[in-house]
Short mmCIF file of C-alpha atoms in Angstrom, two decimals:
data_model
loop_
_atom_site.label_atom_id
_atom_site.label_comp_id
_atom_site.label_asym_id
_atom_site.label_seq_id
_atom_site.Cartn_x
_atom_site.Cartn_y
_atom_site.Cartn_z
CA UNK A 485 -0.14 -18.78 -31.95
CA UNK A 486 2.95 -20.33 -30.34
CA UNK A 487 3.10 -21.04 -26.61
CA UNK A 488 5.47 -18.22 -25.63
CA UNK A 489 3.36 -15.63 -27.42
CA UNK A 490 0.18 -16.95 -25.83
CA UNK A 491 1.80 -16.91 -22.37
CA UNK A 492 3.02 -13.35 -22.95
CA UNK A 493 -0.51 -12.20 -23.80
CA UNK A 494 -1.91 -13.91 -20.69
CA UNK A 495 0.73 -12.24 -18.51
CA UNK A 496 -0.09 -8.88 -20.07
CA UNK A 497 -3.74 -9.38 -19.13
CA UNK A 498 -2.86 -10.38 -15.54
CA UNK A 499 -0.67 -7.26 -15.36
CA UNK A 500 -3.51 -5.05 -16.61
CA UNK A 501 -5.84 -6.54 -14.01
CA UNK A 502 -3.21 -5.88 -11.33
CA UNK A 503 -2.56 -2.29 -12.40
CA UNK A 504 -6.31 -1.59 -12.46
CA UNK A 505 -6.53 -2.12 -8.68
CA UNK A 506 -6.17 1.64 -8.27
CA UNK A 507 -9.22 2.09 -10.50
CA UNK A 508 -11.28 -0.46 -8.57
CA UNK A 509 -10.99 0.96 -5.07
CA UNK A 510 -7.26 0.59 -4.31
CA UNK A 511 -8.06 -2.99 -3.36
CA UNK A 512 -4.35 -3.94 -3.24
CA UNK A 513 -4.77 -6.92 -5.55
CA UNK A 514 -1.65 -5.56 -7.25
CA UNK A 515 0.35 -6.93 -4.32
CA UNK A 516 2.55 -9.97 -5.05
CA UNK A 517 0.65 -12.09 -2.52
CA UNK A 518 -2.32 -12.03 -4.93
CA UNK A 519 -0.70 -11.46 -8.34
CA UNK A 520 1.90 -14.25 -8.09
CA UNK A 521 -0.74 -16.95 -7.33
CA UNK A 522 -2.70 -15.76 -10.40
CA UNK A 523 0.39 -16.33 -12.56
CA UNK A 524 0.84 -19.71 -10.86
CA UNK A 525 -2.77 -20.66 -11.56
CA UNK A 526 -2.50 -19.89 -15.28
CA UNK A 527 0.94 -21.49 -15.63
CA UNK A 528 -0.12 -24.74 -13.94
CA UNK A 529 1.65 -24.40 -10.60
CA UNK A 530 -0.64 -22.60 -8.18
CA UNK A 531 1.29 -23.73 -5.07
CA UNK A 532 4.58 -22.33 -6.30
CA UNK A 533 2.83 -19.08 -7.23
CA UNK A 534 1.38 -18.75 -3.72
CA UNK A 535 4.75 -19.41 -2.08
CA UNK A 536 6.65 -16.99 -4.32
CA UNK A 537 3.90 -14.43 -3.65
CA UNK A 538 4.40 -14.78 0.11
CA UNK A 539 8.16 -14.23 -0.13
CA UNK A 540 7.86 -11.22 -2.44
CA UNK A 541 5.17 -9.76 -0.18
CA UNK A 542 7.56 -10.02 2.76
CA UNK A 543 10.36 -8.37 0.80
CA UNK A 544 8.12 -5.50 -0.32
CA UNK A 545 6.39 -5.14 3.04
CA UNK A 546 7.75 -1.61 3.36
CA UNK A 547 6.77 -0.65 -0.20
CA UNK A 548 3.57 1.35 -0.51
CA UNK A 549 2.53 4.68 -1.99
CA UNK A 550 2.62 7.50 0.51
CA UNK A 551 2.51 11.19 -0.38
CA UNK A 552 4.89 11.82 -3.27
CA UNK A 553 6.95 8.62 -3.00
CA UNK A 554 6.12 5.65 -5.19
CA UNK A 555 7.12 2.03 -4.46
CA UNK A 556 8.86 -0.27 -6.99
CA UNK A 557 6.53 -1.55 -9.69
CA UNK A 558 5.58 -4.77 -7.90
CA UNK A 559 3.15 -5.95 -10.61
CA UNK A 560 5.77 -6.33 -13.36
CA UNK A 561 8.41 -7.72 -10.97
CA UNK A 562 6.13 -10.31 -9.39
CA UNK A 563 4.60 -11.43 -12.69
CA UNK A 564 7.80 -11.84 -14.68
CA UNK A 565 9.71 -13.32 -11.73
CA UNK A 566 7.01 -15.90 -10.98
CA UNK A 567 6.47 -16.81 -14.63
CA UNK A 568 10.17 -17.48 -15.28
CA UNK A 569 10.60 -19.42 -12.05
CA UNK A 570 7.74 -21.73 -13.02
CA UNK A 571 8.61 -22.32 -16.69
CA UNK A 572 12.30 -22.94 -15.96
CA UNK A 573 11.65 -25.14 -12.91
CA UNK A 574 13.37 -22.84 -10.46
CA UNK A 575 12.41 -21.98 -6.90
CA UNK A 576 11.62 -18.78 -5.02
CA UNK A 577 15.18 -17.32 -4.95
CA UNK A 578 15.30 -17.16 -8.76
CA UNK A 579 11.92 -15.38 -8.82
CA UNK A 580 13.18 -12.86 -6.26
CA UNK A 581 16.43 -12.25 -8.10
CA UNK A 582 14.43 -11.34 -11.22
CA UNK A 583 11.55 -9.53 -9.55
CA UNK A 584 13.52 -6.99 -7.50
CA UNK A 585 15.55 -5.38 -10.33
CA UNK A 586 12.64 -5.55 -12.82
CA UNK A 587 10.34 -3.74 -10.38
CA UNK A 588 12.89 -0.94 -9.98
CA UNK A 589 13.45 -0.63 -13.73
CA UNK A 590 9.77 -0.45 -14.62
CA UNK A 591 9.24 2.18 -11.90
CA UNK A 592 11.62 4.47 -13.82
CA UNK A 593 9.40 4.20 -16.90
CA UNK A 594 6.25 4.67 -14.82
CA UNK A 595 7.80 7.75 -13.22
CA UNK A 596 8.32 9.28 -16.64
CA UNK A 597 4.68 8.74 -17.51
CA UNK A 598 3.63 10.31 -14.21
CA UNK A 599 5.97 13.27 -14.78
CA UNK A 600 5.20 14.11 -18.42
CA UNK A 601 2.24 12.21 -19.86
CA UNK A 602 -0.40 12.66 -17.14
CA UNK A 603 0.43 16.32 -16.36
CA UNK A 604 0.04 16.99 -20.11
CA UNK A 605 -3.48 15.48 -20.00
CA UNK A 606 -4.09 17.43 -16.83
CA UNK A 607 -3.38 20.74 -18.57
CA UNK A 608 -5.73 19.74 -21.37
CA UNK A 609 -8.36 19.02 -18.72
CA UNK A 610 -7.94 22.61 -17.49
CA UNK A 611 -8.97 23.86 -20.93
CA UNK A 612 -12.06 21.64 -21.02
CA UNK A 613 -12.92 22.83 -17.51
CA UNK A 614 -12.85 26.46 -18.61
CA UNK A 615 -15.48 25.65 -21.21
CA UNK A 616 -17.55 23.79 -18.61
CA UNK A 617 -17.08 20.57 -20.57
CA UNK A 618 -17.70 17.59 -18.23
CA UNK A 619 -17.04 15.02 -20.92
CA UNK A 620 -13.63 16.45 -21.79
CA UNK A 621 -12.44 16.34 -18.17
CA UNK A 622 -13.74 12.80 -17.73
CA UNK A 623 -12.02 11.73 -20.95
CA UNK A 624 -8.62 13.06 -19.78
CA UNK A 625 -8.87 11.05 -16.56
CA UNK A 626 -9.84 7.87 -18.40
CA UNK A 627 -7.16 8.28 -21.08
CA UNK A 628 -4.57 8.71 -18.32
CA UNK A 629 -5.76 5.55 -16.58
CA UNK A 630 -6.02 3.30 -19.63
CA UNK A 631 -2.96 4.76 -21.35
CA UNK A 632 -0.56 4.30 -18.46
CA UNK A 633 -1.86 0.92 -17.36
CA UNK A 634 -2.04 -0.34 -20.95
CA UNK A 635 1.55 0.71 -21.65
CA UNK A 636 2.88 -0.88 -18.47
CA UNK A 637 1.01 -4.14 -19.22
CA UNK A 638 2.48 -4.18 -22.72
CA UNK A 639 5.96 -3.84 -21.21
CA UNK A 640 5.31 -6.88 -19.01
CA UNK A 641 4.14 -8.98 -21.98
CA UNK A 642 6.99 -7.79 -24.20
CA UNK A 643 9.61 -8.22 -21.49
CA UNK A 644 8.52 -11.82 -20.97
CA UNK A 645 8.33 -12.60 -24.68
CA UNK A 646 11.73 -11.13 -25.58
CA UNK A 647 13.49 -12.28 -22.42
CA UNK A 648 12.18 -15.85 -22.38
CA UNK A 649 14.96 -17.63 -24.33
CA UNK A 650 17.94 -15.93 -22.66
CA UNK A 651 16.57 -15.66 -19.11
CA UNK A 652 15.75 -19.38 -18.90
CA UNK A 653 19.26 -20.36 -19.98
CA UNK A 654 20.89 -17.81 -17.65
CA UNK A 655 18.83 -19.08 -14.72
CA UNK A 656 19.97 -22.66 -15.26
CA UNK A 657 23.67 -21.73 -15.51
CA UNK A 658 23.95 -19.83 -12.20
CA UNK A 659 26.51 -21.46 -9.85
CA UNK A 660 25.13 -23.16 -6.76
CA UNK A 661 26.64 -20.84 -4.13
CA UNK A 662 24.92 -17.88 -5.84
CA UNK A 663 21.50 -19.57 -5.75
CA UNK A 664 22.06 -20.50 -2.12
CA UNK A 665 23.26 -16.99 -1.37
CA UNK A 666 20.09 -15.61 -2.96
CA UNK A 667 18.15 -17.99 -0.74
CA UNK A 668 19.82 -16.46 2.33
CA UNK A 669 19.04 -12.99 0.99
CA UNK A 670 15.34 -13.81 0.57
CA UNK A 671 15.21 -14.73 4.24
CA UNK A 672 16.93 -11.51 5.30
CA UNK A 673 15.27 -8.97 2.99
CA UNK A 674 12.02 -8.74 5.02
CA UNK A 675 14.11 -7.07 7.75
CA UNK A 676 14.32 -3.98 5.51
CA UNK A 677 10.56 -3.88 4.98
CA UNK A 678 9.78 -4.33 8.68
CA UNK A 679 12.28 -1.61 9.58
CA UNK A 680 10.65 0.80 7.10
CA UNK A 681 7.24 0.11 8.62
CA UNK A 682 8.42 0.40 12.20
CA UNK A 683 10.14 3.71 11.44
CA UNK A 684 6.73 5.14 10.50
CA UNK A 685 5.13 4.48 13.88
CA UNK A 686 7.81 3.67 16.44
CA UNK A 687 8.66 5.99 19.32
CA UNK A 688 10.06 5.47 22.81
CA UNK A 689 6.61 5.17 24.36
CA UNK A 690 5.54 2.46 21.91
CA UNK A 691 8.78 0.41 21.89
CA UNK A 692 7.56 -2.00 24.63
CA UNK A 693 4.64 -3.08 22.41
CA UNK A 694 7.02 -3.98 19.58
CA UNK A 695 9.13 -6.05 22.00
CA UNK A 696 6.02 -7.68 23.48
CA UNK A 697 4.94 -8.85 20.03
CA UNK A 698 8.42 -10.16 19.33
CA UNK A 699 8.70 -12.04 22.62
CA UNK A 700 5.21 -13.58 22.40
CA UNK A 701 6.23 -15.21 19.12
CA UNK A 702 9.85 -16.00 20.00
CA UNK A 703 9.19 -17.72 23.33
CA UNK A 704 5.58 -18.85 23.18
CA UNK A 705 5.37 -19.56 19.42
CA UNK A 706 2.12 -17.59 19.10
CA UNK A 707 1.17 -16.99 15.44
CA UNK A 708 0.88 -13.53 13.86
CA UNK A 709 -2.92 -13.83 14.00
CA UNK A 710 -2.72 -14.68 17.71
CA UNK A 711 -0.47 -11.70 18.40
CA UNK A 712 -2.84 -9.46 16.42
CA UNK A 713 -5.74 -10.58 18.65
CA UNK A 714 -3.72 -9.93 21.81
CA UNK A 715 -2.83 -6.60 20.22
CA UNK A 716 -6.50 -5.65 19.84
CA UNK A 717 -7.13 -6.33 23.54
CA UNK A 718 -4.05 -4.42 24.67
CA UNK A 719 -4.84 -1.50 22.34
CA UNK A 720 -8.36 -1.34 23.81
CA UNK A 721 -6.99 -1.36 27.34
CA UNK A 722 -4.29 1.24 26.74
CA UNK A 723 -6.00 3.61 24.30
CA UNK A 724 -9.35 3.21 26.06
CA UNK A 725 -7.93 3.85 29.51
CA UNK A 726 -6.49 7.25 28.53
CA UNK A 727 -9.84 8.96 28.60
CA UNK A 728 -10.71 7.89 32.12
CA UNK A 729 -7.42 9.21 33.45
CA UNK A 730 -7.95 12.54 31.70
CA UNK A 731 -11.54 12.69 32.92
CA UNK A 732 -10.43 12.00 36.47
CA UNK A 733 -7.84 14.73 36.31
CA UNK A 734 -10.39 17.23 35.06
CA UNK A 735 -12.78 16.33 37.88
CA UNK A 736 -10.05 16.83 40.47
CA UNK A 737 -9.40 20.32 39.22
CA UNK A 738 -13.03 21.30 39.36
CA UNK A 739 -13.63 20.50 42.99
CA UNK B 1220 -28.19 13.78 1.86
CA UNK B 1221 -30.46 16.26 3.55
CA UNK B 1222 -34.15 16.50 2.71
CA UNK B 1223 -33.98 19.21 0.04
CA UNK B 1224 -30.58 18.30 -1.36
CA UNK B 1225 -30.11 17.94 -5.08
CA UNK B 1226 -27.54 15.29 -4.32
CA UNK B 1227 -29.72 12.19 -4.35
CA UNK B 1228 -29.24 8.44 -4.40
CA UNK B 1229 -28.06 8.47 -8.00
CA UNK B 1230 -25.34 11.07 -7.45
CA UNK B 1231 -24.31 9.40 -4.20
CA UNK B 1232 -23.60 6.04 -5.83
CA UNK B 1233 -22.02 7.60 -8.93
CA UNK B 1234 -19.54 9.48 -6.76
CA UNK B 1235 -18.97 6.39 -4.64
CA UNK B 1236 -18.13 4.34 -7.71
CA UNK B 1237 -15.92 7.02 -9.19
CA UNK B 1238 -14.06 7.54 -5.91
CA UNK B 1239 -12.59 4.05 -6.41
CA UNK B 1240 -10.28 5.48 -9.10
CA UNK B 1241 -8.58 8.13 -6.94
CA UNK B 1242 -5.05 6.75 -7.35
CA UNK B 1243 -5.44 5.63 -10.96
CA UNK B 1244 -4.24 8.82 -12.69
CA UNK B 1245 -1.69 9.83 -10.06
CA UNK B 1246 0.96 12.27 -11.32
CA UNK B 1247 3.88 14.25 -9.95
CA UNK B 1248 2.43 17.65 -10.82
CA UNK B 1249 -0.97 17.71 -9.05
CA UNK B 1250 -1.16 14.10 -7.84
CA UNK B 1251 -4.81 13.00 -7.67
CA UNK B 1252 -6.33 16.09 -9.32
CA UNK B 1253 -7.85 14.43 -12.41
CA UNK B 1254 -9.46 11.71 -10.34
CA UNK B 1255 -10.80 14.19 -7.80
CA UNK B 1256 -12.52 16.24 -10.51
CA UNK B 1257 -13.78 12.99 -12.04
CA UNK B 1258 -15.55 11.96 -8.86
CA UNK B 1259 -16.93 15.44 -8.16
CA UNK B 1260 -18.56 15.62 -11.61
CA UNK B 1261 -21.82 13.79 -10.72
CA UNK B 1262 -22.31 16.25 -7.84
CA UNK B 1263 -21.31 19.35 -9.83
CA UNK B 1264 -23.68 18.28 -12.61
CA UNK B 1265 -26.56 18.04 -10.14
CA UNK B 1266 -25.82 21.22 -8.21
CA UNK B 1267 -24.43 23.86 -10.58
CA UNK B 1268 -26.80 25.71 -12.94
CA UNK B 1269 -24.85 27.89 -15.39
CA UNK B 1270 -21.95 26.98 -17.65
CA UNK B 1271 -19.78 29.52 -15.86
CA UNK B 1272 -20.45 28.02 -12.46
CA UNK B 1273 -19.72 24.55 -13.82
CA UNK B 1274 -16.44 25.77 -15.26
CA UNK B 1275 -15.37 27.38 -11.99
CA UNK B 1276 -16.31 24.26 -10.01
CA UNK B 1277 -14.41 21.99 -12.40
CA UNK B 1278 -11.29 24.17 -12.23
CA UNK B 1279 -11.51 24.23 -8.45
CA UNK B 1280 -11.44 20.47 -8.25
CA UNK B 1281 -8.64 20.08 -10.80
CA UNK B 1282 -6.26 21.68 -8.32
CA UNK B 1283 -3.61 19.72 -6.42
CA UNK B 1284 -5.06 16.92 -4.33
CA UNK B 1285 -3.55 14.15 -2.25
CA UNK B 1286 -5.02 11.92 0.43
CA UNK B 1287 -5.50 8.25 1.31
CA UNK B 1288 -7.75 6.76 -1.41
CA UNK B 1289 -9.88 4.57 0.86
CA UNK B 1290 -11.22 7.47 2.91
CA UNK B 1291 -11.24 10.20 0.24
CA UNK B 1292 -15.05 10.07 0.10
CA UNK B 1293 -15.20 12.05 3.34
CA UNK B 1294 -13.82 15.05 1.45
CA UNK B 1295 -15.99 14.35 -1.59
CA UNK B 1296 -18.99 14.54 0.74
CA UNK B 1297 -17.83 17.71 2.44
CA UNK B 1298 -17.01 19.34 -0.92
CA UNK B 1299 -20.42 18.29 -2.25
CA UNK B 1300 -22.18 19.84 0.72
CA UNK B 1301 -20.14 23.04 0.27
CA UNK B 1302 -20.76 23.24 -3.49
CA UNK B 1303 -24.47 22.98 -2.82
CA UNK B 1304 -24.33 25.61 -0.07
CA UNK B 1305 -22.45 27.85 -2.53
CA UNK B 1306 -25.42 27.63 -4.93
CA UNK B 1307 -28.13 28.17 -2.34
CA UNK B 1308 -26.52 30.84 -0.23
CA UNK B 1309 -25.59 34.11 -1.97
CA UNK B 1310 -23.33 35.13 0.88
CA UNK B 1311 -21.22 31.98 0.60
CA UNK B 1312 -17.50 32.64 0.19
CA UNK B 1313 -16.56 30.50 -2.82
CA UNK B 1314 -12.83 30.43 -2.11
CA UNK B 1315 -13.51 28.70 1.21
CA UNK B 1316 -14.24 25.48 -0.69
CA UNK B 1317 -10.65 24.97 -1.76
CA UNK B 1318 -9.36 26.34 1.52
CA UNK B 1319 -11.27 23.66 3.41
CA UNK B 1320 -10.11 21.00 0.97
CA UNK B 1321 -6.46 22.05 1.25
CA UNK B 1322 -6.57 22.17 5.03
CA UNK B 1323 -8.28 18.81 5.49
CA UNK B 1324 -6.48 16.57 2.99
CA UNK B 1325 -3.17 16.61 4.88
CA UNK B 1326 -4.46 15.50 8.29
CA UNK B 1327 -6.75 12.96 6.60
CA UNK B 1328 -3.80 11.49 4.72
CA UNK B 1329 -1.82 11.34 7.93
CA UNK B 1330 -4.47 9.31 9.70
CA UNK B 1331 -5.52 7.28 6.66
CA UNK B 1332 -2.03 6.30 5.51
CA UNK B 1333 -0.96 4.98 8.88
CA UNK B 1334 -4.34 3.34 9.49
CA UNK B 1335 -4.71 1.60 6.11
CA UNK B 1336 -1.29 1.30 4.41
CA UNK B 1337 0.61 1.16 7.68
CA UNK B 1338 -1.59 -0.98 9.92
CA UNK B 1339 -4.48 -2.77 8.19
CA UNK B 1340 -2.33 -3.88 5.24
CA UNK B 1341 0.47 -5.06 7.54
CA UNK B 1342 -1.89 -7.11 9.70
CA UNK B 1343 -3.58 -8.61 6.62
CA UNK B 1344 -0.20 -9.50 5.11
CA UNK B 1345 1.11 -10.89 8.40
CA UNK B 1346 -1.85 -13.22 8.79
CA UNK B 1347 -2.02 -14.17 5.10
CA UNK B 1348 1.69 -14.86 4.64
CA UNK B 1349 1.68 -17.57 7.30
CA UNK B 1350 -0.94 -19.40 5.20
CA UNK B 1351 0.75 -18.65 1.88
CA UNK B 1352 4.14 -19.94 3.07
CA UNK B 1353 2.54 -23.40 3.26
CA UNK B 1354 1.08 -22.99 -0.22
CA UNK B 1355 -2.50 -22.53 1.00
CA UNK B 1356 -5.02 -20.61 -1.12
CA UNK B 1357 -6.37 -19.18 2.14
CA UNK B 1358 -3.40 -16.76 2.07
CA UNK B 1359 -4.36 -14.57 -0.90
CA UNK B 1360 -8.09 -14.91 -0.13
CA UNK B 1361 -7.68 -13.76 3.48
CA UNK B 1362 -5.41 -10.89 2.43
CA UNK B 1363 -8.02 -9.60 0.00
CA UNK B 1364 -10.92 -9.96 2.46
CA UNK B 1365 -9.19 -8.45 5.50
CA UNK B 1366 -8.32 -5.33 3.52
CA UNK B 1367 -11.38 -4.81 1.36
CA UNK B 1368 -14.34 -5.55 3.61
CA UNK B 1369 -13.46 -2.77 6.08
CA UNK B 1370 -12.18 -0.43 3.34
CA UNK B 1371 -15.34 -0.48 1.22
CA UNK B 1372 -17.46 -0.06 4.35
CA UNK B 1373 -15.29 2.88 5.41
CA UNK B 1374 -15.57 4.44 1.94
CA UNK B 1375 -19.39 4.31 2.23
CA UNK B 1376 -19.48 5.60 5.80
CA UNK B 1377 -17.15 8.51 4.95
CA UNK B 1378 -19.22 9.69 1.96
CA UNK B 1379 -22.44 9.53 3.94
CA UNK B 1380 -21.01 11.40 6.91
CA UNK B 1381 -19.29 13.96 4.70
CA UNK B 1382 -22.48 14.88 2.87
CA UNK B 1383 -24.65 14.91 5.98
CA UNK B 1384 -22.65 17.11 8.22
CA UNK B 1385 -20.29 18.89 5.83
CA UNK B 1386 -17.40 20.57 7.55
CA UNK B 1387 -18.84 19.98 11.02
CA UNK B 1388 -17.80 16.34 10.80
CA UNK B 1389 -14.10 16.77 11.34
CA UNK B 1390 -14.71 19.48 13.92
CA UNK B 1391 -16.87 17.14 15.96
CA UNK B 1392 -14.33 14.35 15.53
CA UNK B 1393 -11.47 16.48 16.80
CA UNK B 1394 -13.44 17.67 19.84
CA UNK B 1395 -13.68 14.16 21.17
CA UNK B 1396 -10.38 12.34 21.44
CA UNK B 1397 -11.54 9.58 19.08
CA UNK B 1398 -8.95 10.27 16.40
CA UNK B 1399 -6.07 10.46 18.80
CA UNK B 1400 -7.10 7.25 20.55
CA UNK B 1401 -7.66 5.45 17.26
CA UNK B 1402 -4.16 6.41 16.10
CA UNK B 1403 -2.61 5.29 19.38
CA UNK B 1404 -4.53 2.02 19.43
CA UNK B 1405 -3.68 1.10 15.84
CA UNK B 1406 -0.01 2.00 16.40
CA UNK B 1407 0.13 -0.42 19.33
CA UNK B 1408 -1.56 -3.15 17.31
CA UNK B 1409 0.67 -2.51 14.30
CA UNK B 1410 3.90 -2.59 16.27
CA UNK B 1411 2.96 -5.82 18.06
CA UNK B 1412 2.28 -7.47 14.70
CA UNK B 1413 5.57 -6.18 13.30
CA UNK B 1414 7.36 -7.54 16.39
CA UNK B 1415 5.77 -10.93 15.88
CA UNK B 1416 6.72 -10.94 12.20
CA UNK B 1417 10.33 -10.01 12.97
CA UNK B 1418 10.47 -13.17 15.07
CA UNK B 1419 8.71 -15.52 12.65
CA UNK B 1420 9.29 -14.18 9.13
CA UNK B 1421 12.93 -13.15 8.96
CA UNK B 1422 15.09 -16.21 8.29
CA UNK B 1423 18.68 -15.69 9.29
CA UNK B 1424 20.84 -18.58 10.39
CA UNK B 1425 24.54 -19.14 10.83
CA UNK B 1426 25.32 -22.66 9.66
CA UNK B 1427 29.01 -22.36 10.54
CA UNK B 1428 30.11 -25.10 12.96
CA UNK B 1429 32.02 -24.31 16.11
CA UNK B 1430 33.87 -26.72 18.38
CA UNK B 1431 35.44 -29.91 17.09
CA UNK B 1432 34.75 -33.62 16.79
CA UNK B 1433 31.67 -34.82 18.66
CA UNK B 1434 31.26 -31.43 20.28
CA UNK B 1435 30.86 -29.58 16.98
CA UNK B 1436 27.67 -27.56 17.05
CA UNK B 1437 26.24 -24.99 14.67
CA UNK B 1438 26.92 -21.42 15.85
CA UNK B 1439 23.19 -20.91 15.44
CA UNK B 1440 22.41 -23.10 18.49
CA UNK B 1441 24.49 -20.92 20.82
CA UNK B 1442 22.57 -17.85 19.78
CA UNK B 1443 19.24 -19.61 20.22
CA UNK B 1444 20.21 -20.51 23.77
CA UNK B 1445 20.70 -16.83 24.58
CA UNK B 1446 17.32 -15.90 23.09
CA UNK B 1447 15.28 -17.50 20.32
CA UNK B 1448 15.06 -15.16 17.37
CA UNK B 1449 17.97 -13.00 18.48
CA UNK B 1450 19.55 -13.04 14.99
CA UNK B 1451 16.40 -11.86 13.16
CA UNK B 1452 16.02 -9.16 15.82
CA UNK B 1453 19.63 -8.08 15.25
CA UNK B 1454 19.05 -7.96 11.48
CA UNK B 1455 15.95 -5.82 12.03
CA UNK B 1456 17.84 -3.54 14.43
CA UNK B 1457 20.66 -3.07 11.94
CA UNK B 1458 18.24 -2.14 9.12
CA UNK B 1459 16.34 0.23 11.41
CA UNK B 1460 19.60 1.92 12.38
CA UNK B 1461 20.78 2.23 8.76
CA UNK B 1462 17.43 3.64 7.60
CA UNK B 1463 17.63 6.12 10.45
CA UNK B 1464 21.05 7.15 9.14
CA UNK B 1465 19.29 7.98 5.83
CA UNK B 1466 20.55 4.96 3.89
CA UNK B 1467 18.43 4.32 0.78
CA UNK B 1468 16.40 1.12 0.67
CA UNK B 1469 17.80 0.21 -2.76
CA UNK B 1470 21.33 0.47 -1.34
CA UNK B 1471 20.36 -1.81 1.53
CA UNK B 1472 18.75 -4.29 -0.90
CA UNK B 1473 21.93 -4.46 -2.97
CA UNK B 1474 24.11 -4.95 0.13
CA UNK B 1475 21.91 -7.76 1.45
CA UNK B 1476 22.15 -9.56 -1.90
CA UNK B 1477 25.91 -9.09 -2.12
CA UNK B 1478 26.73 -10.05 1.47
CA UNK B 1479 24.48 -13.14 1.33
CA UNK B 1480 26.23 -14.50 -1.74
CA UNK B 1481 29.69 -13.68 -0.34
CA UNK B 1482 28.76 -15.19 3.04
CA UNK B 1483 27.58 -18.37 1.34
CA UNK B 1484 30.77 -18.57 -0.71
CA UNK B 1485 32.90 -18.54 2.43
CA UNK B 1486 30.57 -20.89 4.27
CA UNK B 1487 29.60 -18.53 7.10
CA UNK B 1488 25.86 -18.45 6.33
#
């Protein structure tokens, strides 16, 4: 088996492992911060994998499944982006430039599976249910899981195998200002993710806590972990204090 | 697991294990329906007697379902307790099972999504990324541990509570202000971490020089004298504003790419 084919198979297996996170307790090992280092490990450059993983994680900070909205397919993007960056000796910006569009493309395919294929199995499960057939219902669930995740993994392997010759040559012929521009973009993109997250929880009452976190790091250079620990203390003080105030108010009314 | 329950150790752990697959067959029609039925099966098998009852129970749990996967076991427990009550108590109103499920999954998703996807994951990523940026293996390892140790514990606790107290659980939770305070506390924590990350993880510099000769200085330095991190904060503010104006994230992504390359070409960035 030639090298490219072998690498494609390995990437397909990593992809399958990543996709299966939702079968193993939604452990989030499908996130780039874990998947990219795995690619790095198997392609002989663990450090680069870890660093690419960190950047992609920042960019997709605001991407997570909530209700009926699905995030870009991070598994395929992170795996193919990291693999090409390592084999063609490129740095993080190249991985990002590949990962972002790939993740959006594969999501379209995944969306079709989730719109047609799984609902079809679901209606078959209804029939088994009517007959009181446990096995049939279980089978539909498992076919949905293995079918979808198997197909997506095959796309990752195939995409790498077919794209390898052209993508490597394209990557090495990109003009310098574009690569540098991509580098600037990688630094800026996390702003979108952070804004998406903040929009979920921010309101006027909570704005000071956001600014406090920002200022602690800007002026006092406290790390994220440090701010998180301060955050725990402040959350305990603020959210814990509420009850006493309410209790006091109730007592006042009674007497 | 009450004394006389047919839901024993075996069924408990089977459901626990199966609950791990809640998001694995997600679909646009009924979302997590297949997985929900899949994890109810060990309980249905233990509790229901006739083929007809089994069929009705299976159909019930193949209906639309959607909640945060890591805490779904709370509902599995409550549903299990209700299915068993349905068998033991002739007066039991069967339709109340799905009514309870439908009314609880929304609020649970609200709390769970912001607690786990919105806060725990963000804190784990924030801490891990600072290690990963330096190429340290501690990054991915910490990320995995910070998320999964509490999540698997929570999954266990939820199933146990759900089975033990059935529907009373959420009633007792909402009587005390625990939920409300938990949400407020985690929001504070989450926002502080996001604030810290805006300062340390957005890289935005203006390399353009201003002034001439010996006095030439990067524009960047002037901004840093006003306030360190003011440019990242401005970038964050702009994105927040645009998202608020209903701009799509893919549109924003494309603009950031385009403007960065153009900015580099003209030497501003």
